[in-house]
Amino acid sequence: MQNFPGVGVSPGRVIATIRQMPKPVSEPPLGEQLPAGVTPEDATAALKKAADAVHDELKARADRASGDGKAVLEATALMAKDTMLIKGAAKLIAKGSSAERAIWESGASVSEMLHNLGGYMAERATDILDVRARIVAELRGQAAPGIPASATPFILVAEDLAPADTATLNPDIVLALVTSGGGPQSHTAIIARSLGLPAVVAARGVDELADGTEVYVDGAAGSVVVEPGDTERAAAEGWATTASLLSAFTGKGETADGHHVPLLANVGGGKDAAAAAELGAEGVGLFRTEFCFLERDTEPSVEEQAAAYKGVFDAFPGKKVVLRTLDAGADKPLPFLTDATEPNPALGVRGYRTDMTSPGVLQRQLQAIAQAAAGSEADVWVMAPMISTAAEAADFAGMCAEAGLKTPGVMVEVPSAAVTADSILREVQFASLGTNDLTQYAMAADRQLGPLAGLNTPWQPAVLRLVKLSVEGAAAEGSGKPVGVCGEAAADPALAVVLVGLGVNTLSMTARSLAAVAAVLKTVTLDEARDLAQLALSASDATEARLRVREKLPVLEELGI
Ligand code: PEP
Ligand code: MG
C-alpha cells in the first residue's frame, strides 16, 4: 500500500480509479518545418483528419451535455472545421511549415480577428485557441487538454485547477480532487468545497500515478492511498452515513448560549446563490463577481452585468447580499483588465487597483450594481477587494455614494489594511476579512504553490493576530461596524469557532460547509470560543494551533470532519 500524504481541504472519503488531467499543450517551436519525407499534401491530410477527430470528440461531448454547456460545446465543435482556420494552416503547410506550427499560427490569427470584431465574436476568441490546442494534441498523439471526458466516475488528479476549469467539471462524474500542487487556499480547494467534493492538495508524487489506478482519498485527513484495503473500504462506506448527518442546517448560526453568528454563503453567480438559499444560508457574504466573466475578453455591458447581479439578489429577497467588485488579477485573471506580462501578478495591479489602469470599469460596475439593486429586494452591500490604505477606502466609498449605493465596505486581505483597520473603517460601513489572500501576504507564500502549503494556512498565529487587530480596529472606531470573514478559514469548522472567539460578526463560506460549521459552533459557548481563540493565538505555530483547538472539540471526531 502506497500513501501520498497531502493537505486535506474538503472532507469526504471515497475509493475510485484516477484520471490524470493532461498537461497543457506546449507551443510548437517557431519556424518548425515539415519533417523530412512528409509532403505538404500528407501533412494537410493529417491536419484535416486531426481536426475531424477533435470535432467528433467535442460533438459527442455536446450530445451528452445539457443546457448552456451543450450549446458551448456544439459551437466549439464546429470551430474545429472552421474553413478559415484550416485553409490558413494549409497555406502555411504549403510553404513548408509543420502541421502543428501551421495550425498554431492560423489559430492565433483567427483568434485575433475574432477579438477585433468585439462583442459576441470576441467571446469566441479563446475557444479557437482551445480548439487549436486540441488539434495539436491530436496530431502529437497526446491526450486532449482539459478535464478528461468520461462516462464513468473517477477521481481527478491534476497539478492544480484554475477557476475556468470548473466550467466543465461535472460533480456526478468527478468524485474527488487530488492535486500535487496548490495550497489550502488555492482555487482547487475552493472549487472542491463549493461542489462538496473530497479533496487533497499538495500530495507530491500523485502526478506519477497511472490512469486507472485505484485510490482511497480522505479529504479531512489529507491522505491518498493506492491499493486500498479493508480499512479504507469500510471508511469510505462509513462516510456516506456521516455525510447525511451533516446535511441538516436549520438556517441560523449560533453558539450553545445563543450568540447569533449569521452564516452566509460565498457565491459566483445566480445558480450558486439559488443553491445556497436552498441550503439555508442567511444571505451572501461574498459574491465573487469576476466569476461571472472569467471567460470574457471584453468588458461586459452594464445591462449584462446588471442581469448577472440581479440573478443573485433575487435568490435572497430581504436578506443581505455582499457583492465584491471585480477582483481581476493573479489567480483570477480577466483578459480585459489584467496585464498578463506583469512579473509578479499577486503583488501587481489586481482587485481595486485596476481602477488606476482601466479607469471607468469600476464606475460602470457600480452603476450596474445600483441598477440591479433598484429592481430587487435584497439588502445590497458592496465591497472592494485588495484595499491597502484608508485613502483607497475613502475613494471607493465616494464612488459608491455617486452610484447611489449606501453600504460600502472593504475586504481586508492586505496586512496593511488589518493593521490600519481603525482608519479604514472610519471611511466605510463594514469590513470582510479575505483570509486566503491575507494569509498569502502575511506569510509571503503564494497561495497557489503546493510546497508552501504548510506556511499558507490561516491557522498561522500571525494571521490570527491580524484578524484580532482588524476586529479591535473596528471596535476602536467606535460605532460597531461589522467585521466578517469570507475567506476559506470560515469553512473550517474548528477555525470558525476560533474566529467567532476573536470577535468576528459573520462567517461566509461555500454553502456546502454551512451545516458542518453550524453543527460545531452550536457545541461551544461564546466564552469557550474566546478561550479557544486564546489557545490558538498563543500557539507557537499553525500545526500546534490547529491541534490544540481540535483537541478541545470532540464533536469534530464524532462527525469525521
Ligand atoms: C480571500 O482572499 O480570502 C477571498 C475571499 O477572496 P479570493 O479567494 O476570491 O481571492
Ligand atoms: Mg482574495
XYZ file of C-alpha atoms and ligand atoms in Angstrom:
572
model
C 0.000 0.000 0.000
C 1.469 3.354 -1.016
C 0.413 6.565 0.753
C 0.733 10.081 -0.654
C 0.275 12.495 2.246
C -1.046 15.929 1.365
C -3.214 18.630 2.889
C -6.906 17.761 3.309
C -9.024 20.707 2.167
C -12.520 19.318 1.760
C -13.844 16.401 3.821
C -15.125 13.130 2.424
C -13.787 9.619 1.854
C -14.066 7.821 -1.458
C -12.492 4.988 -3.419
C -12.313 5.090 -7.229
C -9.878 4.919 -10.101
C -7.986 8.030 -11.104
C -7.678 10.048 -14.313
C -4.807 12.483 -14.725
C -5.573 15.961 -16.018
C -3.426 16.226 -19.171
C -0.593 18.752 -19.098
C -1.248 21.939 -21.131
C -0.280 21.637 -24.804
C 3.087 23.310 -25.454
C 3.579 25.686 -28.368
C 5.245 24.029 -31.405
C 8.651 25.708 -31.946
C 8.636 28.863 -34.057
C 9.714 28.032 -37.626
C 9.179 24.264 -37.175
C 9.326 22.695 -40.652
C 7.708 19.623 -42.186
C 9.661 16.518 -41.181
C 11.844 15.030 -43.958
C 9.874 12.787 -46.285
C 6.460 14.270 -45.380
C 4.804 16.109 -48.282
C 2.573 19.170 -47.757
C -0.345 17.074 -49.090
C 0.251 14.364 -46.458
C 0.573 16.964 -43.705
C -2.615 18.755 -44.788
C -4.491 15.434 -44.884
C -3.197 14.579 -41.380
C -4.291 18.008 -40.152
C -7.805 17.598 -41.545
C -8.049 14.131 -40.004
C -6.982 15.526 -36.608
C -9.454 18.416 -36.907
C -12.247 15.946 -37.755
C -11.346 13.827 -34.730
C -11.467 16.907 -32.466
C -14.824 17.881 -33.971
C -16.263 14.389 -33.396
C -14.992 14.233 -29.805
C -16.453 17.650 -28.922
C -19.716 16.826 -30.682
C -20.001 13.557 -28.733
C -19.467 15.512 -25.504
C -22.111 18.044 -26.583
C -24.561 15.187 -27.158
C -24.021 14.011 -23.584
C -24.272 17.534 -22.089
C -27.306 19.723 -21.491
C -28.225 23.424 -21.203
C -25.563 26.124 -21.633
C -22.726 23.579 -21.620
C -24.279 21.758 -24.603
C -24.561 24.930 -26.688
C -20.972 25.953 -25.917
C -19.605 22.507 -26.809
C -21.602 22.399 -30.055
C -20.284 25.807 -31.103
C -16.710 24.803 -30.195
C -17.006 21.530 -32.147
C -17.917 23.495 -35.278
C -14.815 25.650 -34.872
C -12.609 22.609 -35.444
C -13.941 22.596 -39.021
C -13.719 26.342 -39.477
C -12.681 26.986 -43.106
C -10.573 29.999 -42.291
C -8.697 28.079 -39.594
C -7.965 25.036 -41.768
C -7.277 26.944 -45.005
C -4.940 29.318 -43.180
C -2.994 26.343 -41.833
C -2.923 24.593 -45.240
C -1.343 27.698 -46.786
C 1.430 27.686 -44.189
C 1.986 23.946 -44.712
C 2.310 24.554 -48.472
C 5.159 26.940 -47.607
C 6.928 24.194 -45.631
C 5.616 24.681 -42.076
C 4.896 21.626 -39.917
C 1.171 20.892 -39.442
C 1.413 21.616 -35.691
C 3.075 25.010 -36.185
C 0.716 25.859 -39.050
C -2.490 25.263 -37.064
C -0.964 27.107 -34.090
C -0.310 30.226 -36.181
C -3.560 30.002 -38.085
C -5.445 29.671 -34.758
C -3.676 32.784 -33.467
C -4.731 34.899 -36.461
C -8.356 33.692 -36.402
C -8.490 34.351 -32.681
C -7.084 37.861 -33.141
C -9.568 38.563 -35.913
C -12.489 37.454 -33.686
C -11.117 39.517 -30.834
C -11.007 42.627 -33.024
C -14.601 42.115 -34.117
C -15.662 42.624 -30.480
C -18.969 41.642 -28.866
C -20.137 38.034 -29.154
C -17.410 37.223 -31.688
C -14.686 38.307 -29.269
C -16.075 35.824 -26.761
C -15.184 33.009 -29.154
C -11.528 34.094 -29.443
C -10.397 31.871 -26.560
C -12.483 28.935 -27.832
C -10.469 28.948 -31.077
C -7.277 28.740 -29.032
C -8.711 25.771 -27.139
C -9.604 24.039 -30.427
C -6.123 24.715 -31.822
C -4.535 23.135 -28.712
C -6.784 20.085 -29.118
C -5.776 19.678 -32.771
C -2.074 19.912 -31.875
C -2.564 17.310 -29.115
C -4.329 15.022 -31.599
C -1.504 15.444 -34.162
C 1.042 14.585 -31.472
C -0.973 11.630 -30.218
C -1.319 13.261 -26.773
C -4.380 13.383 -24.538
C -6.686 16.361 -25.203
C -6.255 19.260 -22.740
C -8.853 19.978 -20.070
C -10.798 17.720 -17.735
C -10.884 14.229 -19.282
C -14.211 13.247 -20.839
C -15.586 10.081 -19.281
C -18.921 8.373 -18.913
C -17.784 6.605 -15.729
C -16.977 8.332 -12.431
C -13.321 8.941 -11.490
C -11.028 10.837 -9.122
C -9.392 13.757 -10.910
C -5.649 14.169 -10.377
C -4.116 17.455 -11.517
C -1.215 19.746 -10.806
C -3.753 22.422 -9.844
C -7.093 23.641 -11.190
C -7.884 27.126 -12.461
C -11.299 28.748 -11.880
C -12.097 28.322 -15.595
C -11.710 24.519 -15.304
C -14.841 24.358 -13.158
C -16.993 25.129 -16.179
C -16.546 21.589 -17.481
C -16.294 19.785 -14.152
C -19.269 17.500 -13.688
C -19.585 16.564 -9.979
C -21.563 13.437 -10.860
C -18.530 12.095 -12.733
C -15.642 13.641 -10.789
C -15.826 12.089 -7.307
C -12.828 13.752 -5.664
C -9.924 16.072 -6.473
C -6.278 15.420 -5.732
C -3.507 17.809 -6.725
C 0.253 17.666 -6.469
C 0.399 21.457 -6.192
C -1.986 24.044 -4.774
C -2.361 25.117 -1.174
C -5.347 25.121 1.216
C -6.488 28.462 -0.236
C -5.906 27.546 -3.874
C -8.788 27.524 -6.287
C -8.767 23.727 -6.337
C -9.648 23.858 -2.647
C -12.334 26.494 -3.167
C -13.864 24.565 -6.079
C -13.840 21.286 -4.139
C -15.589 22.787 -1.129
C -18.202 24.508 -3.249
C -19.004 21.280 -5.062
C -18.858 19.221 -1.857
C -16.104 17.036 -3.308
C -13.479 15.426 -1.073
C -10.102 16.953 -1.915
C -6.435 16.704 -1.024
C -3.882 19.246 -2.253
C -0.071 19.315 -2.189
C 0.143 15.500 -2.405
C 3.571 15.301 -4.013
C 4.128 12.444 -6.427
C 0.477 11.789 -7.311
C 1.120 13.036 -10.840
C 3.254 9.909 -11.391
C 0.277 7.555 -10.878
C -1.065 5.829 -13.987
C -4.612 6.448 -15.215
C -6.877 3.693 -13.886
C -5.014 3.242 -10.552
C -7.496 2.654 -7.730
C -7.011 5.017 -4.775
C -8.678 5.951 -1.495
C -8.967 9.673 -0.793
C -9.594 11.070 2.694
C -10.236 14.799 2.287
C -10.206 15.516 6.041
C -7.019 13.607 6.928
C -5.281 14.654 3.705
C -4.298 11.181 2.548
C -4.297 9.385 -0.778
C -3.789 5.602 -0.531
C -3.019 3.371 -3.507
C -4.425 -0.199 -3.420
C -6.877 0.475 -0.593
C -7.544 -2.364 1.861
C -10.499 -3.343 4.050
C -9.992 -0.442 6.498
C -10.202 2.111 3.709
C -13.223 0.413 2.146
C -15.049 0.478 5.496
C -14.119 4.164 5.966
C -15.440 5.075 2.519
C -18.716 3.269 3.198
C -18.996 4.952 6.634
C -18.642 8.406 5.068
C -21.946 8.100 3.268
C -23.711 7.948 6.667
C -21.732 10.878 8.139
C -22.429 12.999 5.083
C -26.155 12.632 5.596
C -25.790 13.580 9.291
C -24.119 16.804 8.195
C -26.688 17.758 5.626
C -29.170 19.358 8.015
C -28.819 23.079 8.732
C -31.592 24.993 10.413
C -30.718 28.336 8.820
C -29.452 30.046 11.966
C -25.848 30.032 13.129
C -25.405 30.380 16.882
C -23.259 29.304 19.795
C -24.522 26.991 22.566
C -25.512 30.078 24.605
C -27.436 31.679 21.762
C -24.893 34.217 20.429
C -26.052 34.731 16.825
C -23.374 34.461 14.129
C -25.020 34.827 10.716
C -23.724 32.062 8.439
C -23.598 33.403 4.895
C -22.646 31.934 1.545
C -19.847 32.592 -0.920
C -21.270 32.511 -4.448
C -20.099 33.076 -8.005
C -23.454 33.661 -9.710
C -27.221 33.131 -9.692
C -27.066 29.334 -9.785
C -24.794 29.150 -6.729
C -26.998 31.673 -4.950
C -30.163 29.647 -5.510
C -28.388 26.520 -4.231
C -27.091 28.442 -1.191
C -30.578 29.724 -0.360
C -31.819 26.140 -0.614
C -29.112 25.016 1.835
C -30.247 27.617 4.385
C -27.666 30.404 4.010
C -28.758 33.555 5.868
C -27.551 35.714 2.996
C -24.491 36.132 0.805
C -21.236 37.229 2.437
C -19.161 37.174 -0.759
C -20.405 37.356 -4.321
C -17.258 36.950 -6.443
C -18.482 38.966 -9.436
C -15.396 38.175 -11.532
C -16.583 34.543 -11.626
C -19.454 35.653 -13.899
C -16.997 36.905 -16.506
C -13.894 34.677 -16.352
C -14.099 33.705 -20.000
C -14.698 37.240 -21.275
C -12.174 39.024 -23.455
C -14.118 42.271 -23.335
C -15.816 44.241 -20.580
C -19.432 43.090 -20.129
C -22.034 45.794 -20.721
C -23.844 47.469 -17.813
C -27.082 45.649 -18.786
C -25.349 42.288 -18.938
C -23.735 42.847 -15.558
C -26.984 44.058 -14.001
C -28.728 40.863 -15.174
C -25.994 38.654 -13.673
C -26.104 40.517 -10.340
C -29.876 40.503 -10.174
C -29.765 36.699 -10.510
C -28.009 36.591 -7.132
C -30.061 39.339 -5.459
C -33.295 37.597 -6.406
C -32.270 34.428 -4.564
C -32.177 36.396 -1.282
C -35.133 38.808 -1.086
C -34.989 40.860 2.129
C -31.578 39.360 3.017
C -28.066 40.750 2.987
C -26.029 40.214 -0.189
C -22.415 41.410 -0.082
C -21.145 41.895 -3.585
C -17.447 42.223 -4.264
C -16.405 44.367 -7.215
C -14.258 42.664 -9.857
C -11.164 41.074 -8.312
C -9.161 40.613 -11.503
C -5.537 39.553 -11.495
C -3.140 36.953 -10.064
C -5.060 33.691 -9.626
C -8.202 35.152 -11.285
C -7.053 36.926 -14.472
C -9.688 38.692 -16.577
C -8.356 39.346 -20.091
C -9.995 42.781 -20.301
C -8.427 44.016 -17.053
C -5.278 42.002 -16.422
C -1.812 42.718 -17.772
C -0.538 39.187 -18.415
C 3.083 40.376 -18.649
C 3.418 41.541 -15.041
C 6.426 39.868 -13.422
C 4.707 39.384 -10.041
C 0.923 39.320 -10.500
C -0.041 38.711 -6.845
C 1.705 41.976 -5.981
C 0.557 43.728 -9.115
C -2.362 45.697 -10.439
C -5.178 43.480 -9.172
C -8.523 43.972 -7.443
C -9.357 47.599 -6.645
C -6.017 48.683 -8.133
C -7.244 48.028 -11.698
C -9.208 51.267 -11.341
C -5.862 53.050 -11.851
C -5.021 51.316 -15.121
C -8.530 50.760 -16.524
C -10.491 53.779 -15.306
C -14.229 53.589 -15.858
C -14.686 49.826 -15.458
C -15.335 50.053 -11.709
C -17.629 53.043 -12.131
C -19.688 51.173 -14.728
C -19.805 48.109 -12.488
C -21.145 50.182 -9.594
C -23.754 51.604 -11.953
C -24.792 48.051 -12.932
C -24.977 47.012 -9.261
C -27.161 50.017 -8.421
C -29.404 49.218 -11.393
C -29.772 45.570 -10.309
C -30.288 46.540 -6.658
C -33.035 49.004 -7.560
C -35.017 46.196 -9.149
C -34.586 43.711 -6.311
C -35.500 43.281 -2.663
C -32.066 42.228 -1.429
C -30.172 44.352 1.088
C -27.166 45.083 -1.143
C -23.738 45.787 0.376
C -20.725 46.426 -1.879
C -17.052 45.882 -1.102
C -13.776 46.431 -2.910
C -11.045 43.774 -2.979
C -7.365 44.411 -2.214
C -7.743 47.680 -0.346
C -4.408 48.730 1.196
C -4.980 52.243 2.585
C -7.655 54.397 4.210
C -7.416 56.776 1.218
C -8.408 53.965 -1.142
C -11.308 53.069 1.150
C -12.449 56.705 1.127
C -12.243 56.903 -2.684
C -14.235 53.703 -3.036
C -16.887 54.945 -0.596
C -17.116 58.135 -2.679
C -17.649 56.179 -5.878
C -20.346 54.048 -4.208
C -22.125 57.192 -2.984
C -22.039 58.628 -6.505
C -23.631 55.461 -7.821
C -26.306 55.629 -5.080
C -25.008 52.580 -3.198
C -25.465 53.088 0.530
C -23.399 50.369 2.177
C -19.771 50.478 1.009
C -17.168 48.250 2.595
C -13.736 46.790 2.014
C -12.063 43.442 2.020
C -9.191 43.122 4.438
C -6.735 40.978 2.513
C -3.565 43.022 2.706
C -1.796 43.122 6.093
C -1.642 46.942 5.914
C -5.455 47.014 5.913
C -5.638 44.798 9.016
C -3.112 46.972 10.841
C -4.941 50.213 9.954
C -8.472 48.806 10.235
C -9.499 51.672 12.541
C -8.697 54.373 9.940
C -10.144 52.305 7.129
C -13.415 51.673 8.962
C -13.788 55.391 9.516
C -14.342 55.633 5.745
C -16.657 52.670 5.113
C -19.516 50.782 6.746
C -18.043 47.292 7.129
C -15.029 45.043 6.526
C -14.762 41.467 5.412
C -11.591 39.501 6.028
C -10.329 37.646 2.978
C -8.163 35.208 4.869
C -6.954 33.479 1.696
C -5.052 36.493 0.480
C -4.390 37.815 3.970
C -2.509 34.571 4.683
C -0.638 34.665 1.371
C 0.541 38.228 2.018
C 1.219 37.858 5.749
C 3.321 34.745 5.187
C 4.778 35.867 1.809
C 3.711 32.470 0.465
C 1.985 32.158 -2.920
C -1.410 30.539 -2.289
C -1.056 28.507 -5.477
C 2.177 26.757 -4.505
C 1.936 23.242 -3.054
C 5.360 23.247 -1.356
C 4.308 26.319 0.676
C 1.060 24.757 1.928
C 2.489 24.479 5.475
C 3.052 28.241 5.613
C -0.086 29.072 3.712
C -2.710 28.229 6.308
C -4.949 30.659 8.179
C -4.157 28.705 11.355
C -0.870 30.637 11.417
C -0.851 32.578 14.703
C 0.386 35.616 12.701
C -2.771 35.540 10.578
C -4.988 35.106 13.638
C -3.321 38.146 15.188
C -4.144 40.153 12.073
C -7.775 39.035 12.413
C -7.715 40.180 16.041
C -6.196 43.544 15.042
C -8.937 44.076 12.466
C -11.692 43.367 14.992
C -10.014 45.661 17.523
C -9.646 48.334 14.840
C -13.368 48.187 14.149
C -14.130 48.433 17.888
C -11.733 51.390 18.270
C -13.576 53.178 15.500
C -16.460 53.040 17.898
C -19.706 52.644 16.051
C -19.822 48.845 15.997
C -19.192 48.447 12.313
C -19.316 44.747 11.450
C -16.301 42.631 10.547
C -16.926 39.313 8.818
C -14.734 36.585 7.397
C -15.289 35.372 3.858
C -12.021 33.512 3.245
C -11.797 29.741 3.350
C -10.944 29.929 7.059
C -14.665 30.368 7.757
C -15.431 26.995 6.156
C -13.152 25.086 8.565
C -15.493 24.292 11.486
C -12.740 24.384 14.136
C -11.266 27.619 12.825
C -14.747 29.125 12.503
C -15.116 28.735 16.279
C -11.765 30.495 16.783
C -12.847 33.354 14.502
C -16.042 33.812 16.494
C -13.927 33.823 19.663
C -11.777 36.568 18.126
C -14.891 38.714 17.756
C -15.794 38.260 14.114
C -19.511 39.041 13.497
C -20.374 36.905 10.460
C -18.913 33.911 8.647
C -19.261 33.412 4.927
C -18.349 30.182 3.193
C -19.222 27.813 0.435
C -22.803 26.728 1.112
C -21.770 23.068 1.429
C -19.829 23.887 4.605
C -22.715 25.672 6.365
C -24.084 22.572 8.085
C -20.724 21.420 9.455
C -19.804 24.888 10.727
C -23.245 25.345 12.330
C -23.061 21.901 13.977
C -19.701 22.614 15.604
C -20.485 26.225 16.574
C -23.583 25.012 18.393
C -21.416 22.923 20.758
C -19.495 25.855 22.304
C -20.480 28.938 24.286
C -19.123 32.346 23.297
C -16.759 32.276 26.302
C -15.473 28.868 25.285
C -14.915 30.162 21.764
C -12.924 33.062 23.260
C -10.784 30.604 25.246
C -10.149 28.573 22.106
C -9.154 31.750 20.270
C -6.633 32.495 23.046
C -5.272 28.970 22.759
C -4.764 29.352 19.004
C -3.277 32.853 19.274
C -0.674 31.741 21.783
C 0.404 28.605 19.891
C 3.936 28.615 18.538
C 2.897 27.597 15.038
C -0.039 26.712 12.820
C 0.101 22.963 13.439
C 0.092 23.445 17.197
C -2.756 25.980 16.987
C -4.889 23.581 14.960
C -4.147 20.557 17.151
C -4.762 22.424 20.404
C -8.153 23.669 19.236
C -9.242 20.403 17.623
C -8.399 18.508 20.827
C -10.973 20.631 22.674
C -13.692 19.995 20.106
C -14.521 16.266 20.329
C -17.530 16.801 18.064
C -15.118 17.008 15.101
C -14.012 13.413 15.615
C -17.619 12.265 16.075
C -18.605 13.829 12.764
C -15.441 12.735 10.954
C -14.574 16.281 9.842
C -9.783 35.848 0.114
O -8.755 36.299 -0.384
O -9.831 35.313 1.238
C -11.055 35.890 -0.620
C -12.188 35.581 -0.038
O -11.009 36.224 -1.938
P -10.484 35.255 -3.115
O -10.291 33.886 -2.558
O -11.519 35.295 -4.179
O -9.212 35.921 -3.516
Mg -8.825 37.496 -2.150
